[in-house]
Short mmCIF file of C-alpha atoms and ligand atoms in Angstrom, two decimals:
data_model
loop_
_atom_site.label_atom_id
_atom_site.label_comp_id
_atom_site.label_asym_id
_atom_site.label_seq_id
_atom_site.Cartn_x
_atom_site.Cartn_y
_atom_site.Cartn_z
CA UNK A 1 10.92 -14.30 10.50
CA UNK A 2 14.07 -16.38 10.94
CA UNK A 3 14.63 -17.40 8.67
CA UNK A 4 12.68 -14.55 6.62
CA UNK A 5 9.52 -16.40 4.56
CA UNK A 6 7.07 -13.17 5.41
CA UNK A 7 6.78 -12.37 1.93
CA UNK A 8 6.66 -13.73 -1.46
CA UNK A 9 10.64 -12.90 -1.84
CA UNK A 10 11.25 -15.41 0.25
CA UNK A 11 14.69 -15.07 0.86
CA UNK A 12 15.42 -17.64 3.33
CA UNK A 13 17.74 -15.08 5.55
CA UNK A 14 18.23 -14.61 9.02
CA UNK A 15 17.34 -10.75 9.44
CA UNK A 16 19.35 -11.06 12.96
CA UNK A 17 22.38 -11.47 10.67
CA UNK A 18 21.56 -10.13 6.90
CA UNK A 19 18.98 -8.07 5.49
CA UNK A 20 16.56 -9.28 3.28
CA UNK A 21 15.53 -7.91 -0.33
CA UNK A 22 13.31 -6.06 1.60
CA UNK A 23 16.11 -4.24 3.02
CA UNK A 24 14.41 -5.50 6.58
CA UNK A 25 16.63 -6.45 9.70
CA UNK A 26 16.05 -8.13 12.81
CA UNK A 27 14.74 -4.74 14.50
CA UNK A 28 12.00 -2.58 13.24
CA UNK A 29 12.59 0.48 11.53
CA UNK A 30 10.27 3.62 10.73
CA UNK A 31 11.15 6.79 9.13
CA UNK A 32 7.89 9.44 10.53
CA UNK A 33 4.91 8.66 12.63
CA UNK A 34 2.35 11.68 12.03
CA UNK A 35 -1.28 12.79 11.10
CA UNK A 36 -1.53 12.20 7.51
CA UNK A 37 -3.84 13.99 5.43
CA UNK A 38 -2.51 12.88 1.57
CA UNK A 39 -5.19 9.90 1.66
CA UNK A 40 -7.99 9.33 0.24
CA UNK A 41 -11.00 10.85 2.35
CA UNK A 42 -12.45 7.85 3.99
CA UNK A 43 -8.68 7.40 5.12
CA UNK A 44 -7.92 10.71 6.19
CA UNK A 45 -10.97 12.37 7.30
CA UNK A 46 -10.61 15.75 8.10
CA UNK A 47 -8.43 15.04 11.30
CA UNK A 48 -5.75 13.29 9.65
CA UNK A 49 -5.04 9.46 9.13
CA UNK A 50 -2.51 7.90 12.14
CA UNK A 51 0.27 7.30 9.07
CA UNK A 52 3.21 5.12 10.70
CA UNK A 53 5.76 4.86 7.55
CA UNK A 54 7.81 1.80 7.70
CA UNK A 55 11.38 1.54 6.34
CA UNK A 56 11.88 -0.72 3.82
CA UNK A 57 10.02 -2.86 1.10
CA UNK A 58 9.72 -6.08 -0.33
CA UNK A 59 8.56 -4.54 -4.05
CA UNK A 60 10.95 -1.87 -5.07
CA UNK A 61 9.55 -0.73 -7.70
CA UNK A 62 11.86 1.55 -10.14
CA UNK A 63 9.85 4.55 -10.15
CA UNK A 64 8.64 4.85 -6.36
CA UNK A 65 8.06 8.08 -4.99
CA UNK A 66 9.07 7.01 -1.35
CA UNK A 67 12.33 5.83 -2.34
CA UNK A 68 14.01 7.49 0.76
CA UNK A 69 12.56 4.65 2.80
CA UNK A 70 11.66 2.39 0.55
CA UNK A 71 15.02 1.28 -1.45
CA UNK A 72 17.43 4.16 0.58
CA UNK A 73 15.81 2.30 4.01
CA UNK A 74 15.67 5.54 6.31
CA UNK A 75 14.55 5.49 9.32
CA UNK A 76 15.14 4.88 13.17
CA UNK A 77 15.07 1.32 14.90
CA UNK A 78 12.24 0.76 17.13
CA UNK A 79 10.67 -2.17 19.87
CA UNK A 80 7.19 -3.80 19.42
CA UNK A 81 6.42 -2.04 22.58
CA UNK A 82 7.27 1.61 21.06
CA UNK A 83 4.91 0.58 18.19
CA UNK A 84 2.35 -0.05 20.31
CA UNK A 85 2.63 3.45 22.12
CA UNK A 86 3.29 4.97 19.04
CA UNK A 87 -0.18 3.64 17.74
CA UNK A 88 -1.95 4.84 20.85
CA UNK A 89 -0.05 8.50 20.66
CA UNK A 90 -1.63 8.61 17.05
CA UNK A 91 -5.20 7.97 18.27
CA UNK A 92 -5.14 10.48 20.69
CA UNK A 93 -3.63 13.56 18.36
CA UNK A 94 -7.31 13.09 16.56
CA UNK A 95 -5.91 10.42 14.05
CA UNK A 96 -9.21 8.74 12.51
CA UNK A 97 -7.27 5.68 11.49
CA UNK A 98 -4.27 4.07 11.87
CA UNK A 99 -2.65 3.58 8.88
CA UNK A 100 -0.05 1.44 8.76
CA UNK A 101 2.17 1.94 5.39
CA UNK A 102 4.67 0.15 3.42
CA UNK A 103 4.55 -3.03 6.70
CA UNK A 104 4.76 -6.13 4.89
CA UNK A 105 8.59 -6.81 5.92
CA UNK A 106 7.67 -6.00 9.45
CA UNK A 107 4.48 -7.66 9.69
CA UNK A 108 5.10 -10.34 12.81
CA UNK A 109 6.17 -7.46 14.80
CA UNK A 110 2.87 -5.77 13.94
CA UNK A 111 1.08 -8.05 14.87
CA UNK A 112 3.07 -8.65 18.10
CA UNK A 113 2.08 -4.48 18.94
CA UNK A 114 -1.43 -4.67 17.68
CA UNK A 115 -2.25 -7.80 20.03
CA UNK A 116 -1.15 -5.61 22.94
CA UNK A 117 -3.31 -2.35 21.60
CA UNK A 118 -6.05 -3.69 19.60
CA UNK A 119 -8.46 -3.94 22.76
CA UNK A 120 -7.20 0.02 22.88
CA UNK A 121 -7.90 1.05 19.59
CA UNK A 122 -11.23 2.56 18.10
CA UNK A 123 -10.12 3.74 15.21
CA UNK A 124 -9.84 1.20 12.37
CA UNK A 125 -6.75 -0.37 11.41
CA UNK A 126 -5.72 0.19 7.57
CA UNK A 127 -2.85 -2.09 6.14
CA UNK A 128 -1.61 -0.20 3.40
CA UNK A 129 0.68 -2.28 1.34
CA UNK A 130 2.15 -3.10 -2.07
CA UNK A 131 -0.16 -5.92 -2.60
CA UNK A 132 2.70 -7.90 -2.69
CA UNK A 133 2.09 -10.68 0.05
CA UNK A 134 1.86 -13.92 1.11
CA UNK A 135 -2.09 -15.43 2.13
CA UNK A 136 0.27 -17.55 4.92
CA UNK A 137 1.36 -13.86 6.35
CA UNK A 138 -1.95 -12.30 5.52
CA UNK A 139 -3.55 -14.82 7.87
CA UNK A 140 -1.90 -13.55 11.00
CA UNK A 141 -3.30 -10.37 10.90
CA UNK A 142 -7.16 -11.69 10.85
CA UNK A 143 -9.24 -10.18 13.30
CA UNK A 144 -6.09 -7.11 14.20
CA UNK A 145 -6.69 -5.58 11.05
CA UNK A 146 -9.88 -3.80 9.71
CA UNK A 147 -9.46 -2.15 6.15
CA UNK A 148 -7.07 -3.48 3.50
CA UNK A 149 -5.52 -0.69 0.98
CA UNK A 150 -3.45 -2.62 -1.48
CA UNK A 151 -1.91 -1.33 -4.15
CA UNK A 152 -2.57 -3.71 -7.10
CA UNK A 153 0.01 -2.28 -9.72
CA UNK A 154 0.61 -4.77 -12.71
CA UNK A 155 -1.18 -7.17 -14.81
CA UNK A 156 1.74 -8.48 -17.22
CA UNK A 157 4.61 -10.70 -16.10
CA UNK A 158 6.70 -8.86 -18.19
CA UNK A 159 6.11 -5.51 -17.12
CA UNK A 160 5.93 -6.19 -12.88
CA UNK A 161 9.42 -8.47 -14.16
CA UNK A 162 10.76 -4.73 -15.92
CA UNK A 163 9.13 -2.09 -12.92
CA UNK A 164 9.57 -4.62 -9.99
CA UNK A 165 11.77 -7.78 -10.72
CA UNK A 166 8.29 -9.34 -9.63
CA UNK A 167 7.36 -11.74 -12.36
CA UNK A 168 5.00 -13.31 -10.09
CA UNK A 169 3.12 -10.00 -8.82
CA UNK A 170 -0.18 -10.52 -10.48
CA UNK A 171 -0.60 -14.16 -9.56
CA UNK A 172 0.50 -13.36 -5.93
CA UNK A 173 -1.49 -10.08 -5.57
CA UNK A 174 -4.72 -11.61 -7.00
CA UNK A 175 -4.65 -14.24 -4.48
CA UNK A 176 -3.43 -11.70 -1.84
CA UNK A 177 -6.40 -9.58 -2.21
CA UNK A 178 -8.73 -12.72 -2.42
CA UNK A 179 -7.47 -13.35 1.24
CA UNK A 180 -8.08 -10.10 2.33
CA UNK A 181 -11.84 -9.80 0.90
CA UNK A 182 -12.26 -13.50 3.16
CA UNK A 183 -11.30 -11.48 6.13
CA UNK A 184 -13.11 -8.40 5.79
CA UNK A 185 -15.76 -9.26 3.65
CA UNK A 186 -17.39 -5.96 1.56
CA UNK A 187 -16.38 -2.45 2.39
CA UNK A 188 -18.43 -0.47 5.20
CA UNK A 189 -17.94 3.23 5.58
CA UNK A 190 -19.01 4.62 8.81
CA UNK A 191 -21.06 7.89 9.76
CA UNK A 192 -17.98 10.17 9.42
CA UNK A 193 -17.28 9.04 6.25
CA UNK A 194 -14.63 6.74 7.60
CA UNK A 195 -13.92 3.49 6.06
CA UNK A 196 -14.67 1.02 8.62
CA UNK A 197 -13.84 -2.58 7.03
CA UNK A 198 -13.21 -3.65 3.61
CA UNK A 199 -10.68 -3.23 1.24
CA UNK A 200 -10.01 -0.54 -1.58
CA UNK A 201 -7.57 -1.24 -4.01
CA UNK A 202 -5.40 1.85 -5.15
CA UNK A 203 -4.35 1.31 -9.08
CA UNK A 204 -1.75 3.57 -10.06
CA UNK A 205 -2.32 4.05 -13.71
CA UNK A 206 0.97 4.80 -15.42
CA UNK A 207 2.04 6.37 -18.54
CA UNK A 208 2.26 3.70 -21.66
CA UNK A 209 0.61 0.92 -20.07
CA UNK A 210 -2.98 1.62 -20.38
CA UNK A 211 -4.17 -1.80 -21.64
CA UNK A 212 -2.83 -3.30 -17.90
CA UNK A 213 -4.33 -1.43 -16.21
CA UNK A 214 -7.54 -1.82 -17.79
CA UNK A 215 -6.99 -5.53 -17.14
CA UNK A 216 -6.92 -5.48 -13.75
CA UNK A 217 -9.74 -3.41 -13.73
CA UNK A 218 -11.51 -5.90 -15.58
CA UNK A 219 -9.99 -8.86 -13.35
CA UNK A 220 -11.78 -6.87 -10.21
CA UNK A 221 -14.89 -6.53 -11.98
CA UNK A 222 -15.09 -10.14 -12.89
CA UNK A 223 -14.26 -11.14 -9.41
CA UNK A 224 -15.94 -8.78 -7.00
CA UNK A 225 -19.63 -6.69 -6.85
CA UNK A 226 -19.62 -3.16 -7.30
CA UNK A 227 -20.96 -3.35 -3.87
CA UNK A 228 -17.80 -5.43 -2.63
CA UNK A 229 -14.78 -3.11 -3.07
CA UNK A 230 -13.94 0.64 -3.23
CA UNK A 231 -11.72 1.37 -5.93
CA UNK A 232 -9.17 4.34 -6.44
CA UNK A 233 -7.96 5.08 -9.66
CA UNK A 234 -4.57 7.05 -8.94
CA UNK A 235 -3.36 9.77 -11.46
CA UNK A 236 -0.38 11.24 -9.28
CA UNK A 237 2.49 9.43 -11.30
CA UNK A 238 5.21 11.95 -11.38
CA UNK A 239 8.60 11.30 -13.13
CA UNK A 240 11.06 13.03 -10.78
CA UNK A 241 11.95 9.97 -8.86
CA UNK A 242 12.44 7.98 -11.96
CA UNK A 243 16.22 8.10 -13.14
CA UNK A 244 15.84 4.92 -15.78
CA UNK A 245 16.14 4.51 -19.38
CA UNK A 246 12.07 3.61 -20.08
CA UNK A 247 10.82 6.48 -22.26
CA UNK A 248 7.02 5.67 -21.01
CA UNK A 249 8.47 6.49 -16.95
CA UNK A 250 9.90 9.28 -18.13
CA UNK A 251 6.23 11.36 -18.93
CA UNK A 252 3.44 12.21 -17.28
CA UNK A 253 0.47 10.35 -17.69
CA UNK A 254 -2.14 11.96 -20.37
CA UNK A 255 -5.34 12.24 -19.66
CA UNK A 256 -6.67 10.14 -22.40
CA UNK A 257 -5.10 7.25 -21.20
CA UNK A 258 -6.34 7.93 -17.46
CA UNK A 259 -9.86 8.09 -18.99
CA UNK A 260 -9.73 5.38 -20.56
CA UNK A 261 -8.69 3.12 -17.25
CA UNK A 262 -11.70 5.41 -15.47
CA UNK A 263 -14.78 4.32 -18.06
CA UNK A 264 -14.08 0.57 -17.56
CA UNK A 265 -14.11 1.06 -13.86
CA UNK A 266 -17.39 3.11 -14.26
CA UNK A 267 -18.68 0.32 -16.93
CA UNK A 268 -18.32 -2.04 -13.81
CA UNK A 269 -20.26 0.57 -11.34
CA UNK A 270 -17.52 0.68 -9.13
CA UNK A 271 -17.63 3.33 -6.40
CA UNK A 272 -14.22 5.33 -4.95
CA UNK A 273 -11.93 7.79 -6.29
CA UNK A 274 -10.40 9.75 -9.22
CA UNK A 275 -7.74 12.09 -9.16
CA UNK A 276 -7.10 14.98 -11.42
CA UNK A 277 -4.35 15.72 -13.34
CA UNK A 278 -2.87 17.89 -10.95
CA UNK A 279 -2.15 15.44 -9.05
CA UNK A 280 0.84 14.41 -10.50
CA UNK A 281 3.44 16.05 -7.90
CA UNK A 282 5.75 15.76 -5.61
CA UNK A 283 3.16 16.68 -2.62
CA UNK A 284 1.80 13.17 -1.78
CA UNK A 285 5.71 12.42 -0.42
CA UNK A 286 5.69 13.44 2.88
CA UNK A 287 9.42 14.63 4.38
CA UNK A 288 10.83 11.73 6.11
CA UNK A 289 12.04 13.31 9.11
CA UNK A 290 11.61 10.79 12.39
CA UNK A 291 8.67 12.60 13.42
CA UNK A 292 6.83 10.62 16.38
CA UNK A 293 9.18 7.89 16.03
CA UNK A 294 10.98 8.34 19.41
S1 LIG B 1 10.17 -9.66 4.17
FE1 LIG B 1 12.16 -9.02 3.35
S2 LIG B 1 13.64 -10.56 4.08
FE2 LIG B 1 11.56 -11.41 4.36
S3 LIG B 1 11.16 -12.62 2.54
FE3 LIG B 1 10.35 -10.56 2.14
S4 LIG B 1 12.00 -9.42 1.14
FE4 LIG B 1 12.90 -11.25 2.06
#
C-alpha cells in the first residue's frame, strides 16, 4: 500500500502521508457495520447480510447514491484487529454473509483481518465492489473470499471517462471479473438459498444509455455459460444524488429501456434478478451512522 498501487488509479502515494483518489489513508475507515437486508436474496437471506460499509472509493462515480462515504469519506478509523471482531460480531447477530462493500482501497488490510477469522467464519465471504480492480490485488484475496458481486457499470470509454473519469473501466473490469470467475469458478447457491461461491455481476442500467448496457450484457454472454454467473439487472437509479448538468442523470429510467437491457439477458438464459420500477428510491441507502463500528 505504500506507496498506494491497490487499484487501477494507481496513484503512487504514501497513504501514511496523503490520501489517495480513493480518498483512502494509512488507517482504515468504515462508516456502519449492521445486518443488511437491501440485497439481493441469496445475499441477504431472511436474517440479514453482515454489511461492513467502507469509507471511501477508488470509482467515484457522479451520480452515486452512497456519496456520504463514498466521495464525502465518512466514517470512523479502525485496526485490522477491530475488523476482524467486527466480522465475527456480524456472524453471530444471524448475519448469513459477510458482505464486505465498497473495500477495494482497503483491501491489504482485509485480507490482513480475514487471515486471522477465515478459519472462524461459516458464512461466505461476498466482496462487493465497483468492479474497478486490479487482477495483481484480486489475487490476494484467493482462497479468503467466496462470492464476488461486482458492479460492472460501463461499456464505452467515453461514457465511464464522463460518469467516472475511468476511461479504462471496461478494459480493467472485464479482466477483473475474468480473475474472479478463475477463483471461484461457477456460482453455487446453497440449501438456504444462500449464494455460496461464484460471482454475480450487478448492472445498473441507467437512463439514456441503453445500448451499453446491452453491450455488456452481450460481452457476459459471449464470455460466460448461463450456468456460470448470476446476473442482476438493477432498476433503482434515482436522480436525487445527482447535482450535474447531464439531462439523461437527471430522469428516471423508463421502463422500455430497462426491458430492453432484460430480453438480451433472457436471450442469453441468464438466471438472477430484476427489479421493478419502484425501485428507484432513496431506500437502498442505508443511514451512515457508525453503527457496529466501535
Ligand atoms: S486504492 Fe486509493 S490511493 Fe490506492 S491506487 Fe487506488 S485510488 Fe489510489
Amino acid at each position: 500500500m505504500e506507496p498506494c498501487m491497490l487499484c487501477p488509479r494507481q496513484c503512487n502515494v504514501d497513504r501514511q502521508q496523503q490520501m489517495g483518489y480513493c480518498g483512502g489513508g494509512g488507517q482504515m475507515k468504515i462508516a456502519r457495520a449492521m445486518l443488511h437486508f437491501g440485497e439481493e436474496p441469496c445475499i441477504s437471506g431472511q436474517h440479514g447480510s453482515g454489511a461492513i460499509f467502507f469509507s471511501g472509493c477508488p470509482l467515484r462515480c457522479v451520480f452515486c447514491q452512497n456519496h456520504v462515504i463514498s466521495q464525502d469519506n465518512f466514517g470512523a478509523e479502525i485496526t485490522v484487529e477491530r475488523l476482524a471482531n467486527i466480522c465475527l460480531e456480524l456472524q453471530e447477530q444471524g448475519a448469513q454473509t459477510l458482505n464486505l462493500v465498497s473495500p477495494t482501497q482497503y483491501s491489504s488490510q482485509i485480507v490482513q483481518a480475514l487471515e486471522r477469522v477465515k478459519p472462524q467464519l461459516f458464512i461466505p465471504v461476498v466482496y462487493n465492489t465497483s468492479g474497478y480492480e486490479t487482477v495483481v490485488a484480486l489475487r490476494q484475496l484467493e482462497g479468503l473470499v467466496n462470492v464476488y458481486l461486482p458492479d460492472f457499470k460501463y461499456k464505452s470509454p467515453e461514457l465511464s471517462k464522463e460518469y467516472a473519469a475511468a476511461e479504462n473501466y471496461f478494459s480493467v473490469t472485464s479482466q477483473a471479473i475474468l480473475e474472479m470467475f478463475r477463483q471461484t469458478g461457477p456460482y453455487r447457491l446453497g440449501t438456504d438459498g444462500i449464494l455460496q461461491q461464484g460471482i454475480m455481476v450487478r448492472l445498473l442500467v441507467l437512463p439514456g444509455t441503453r445500448q451499453d448496457s446491452k453491450d455488456i450484457v452481450h460481452w457476459l454472454g459471449t464470455h460466460f455459460d448461463k450456468t456460470d454467473i448470476l446476473l442482476s439487472l438493477m432498476r433503482q437509479y434515482t436522480p436525487e444524488f445527482y447535482h450535474g448538468e447531464n439531462k439523461n442523470l437527471q430522469r428516471r429510467l423508463t421502463t422500455f429501456e430497462y426491458q430492453q437491457v432484460v430480453d438480451v439477458a433472457m436471450d442469453y438464459g441468464f438466471q438472477g434478478y430484476t427489479q421493478d420500477k419502484n425501485s428507484a428510491t432513496t431506500a437502498y441507502t442505508p443511514d451512515f451512522n457508525l453503527e457496529g463500528v466501535r
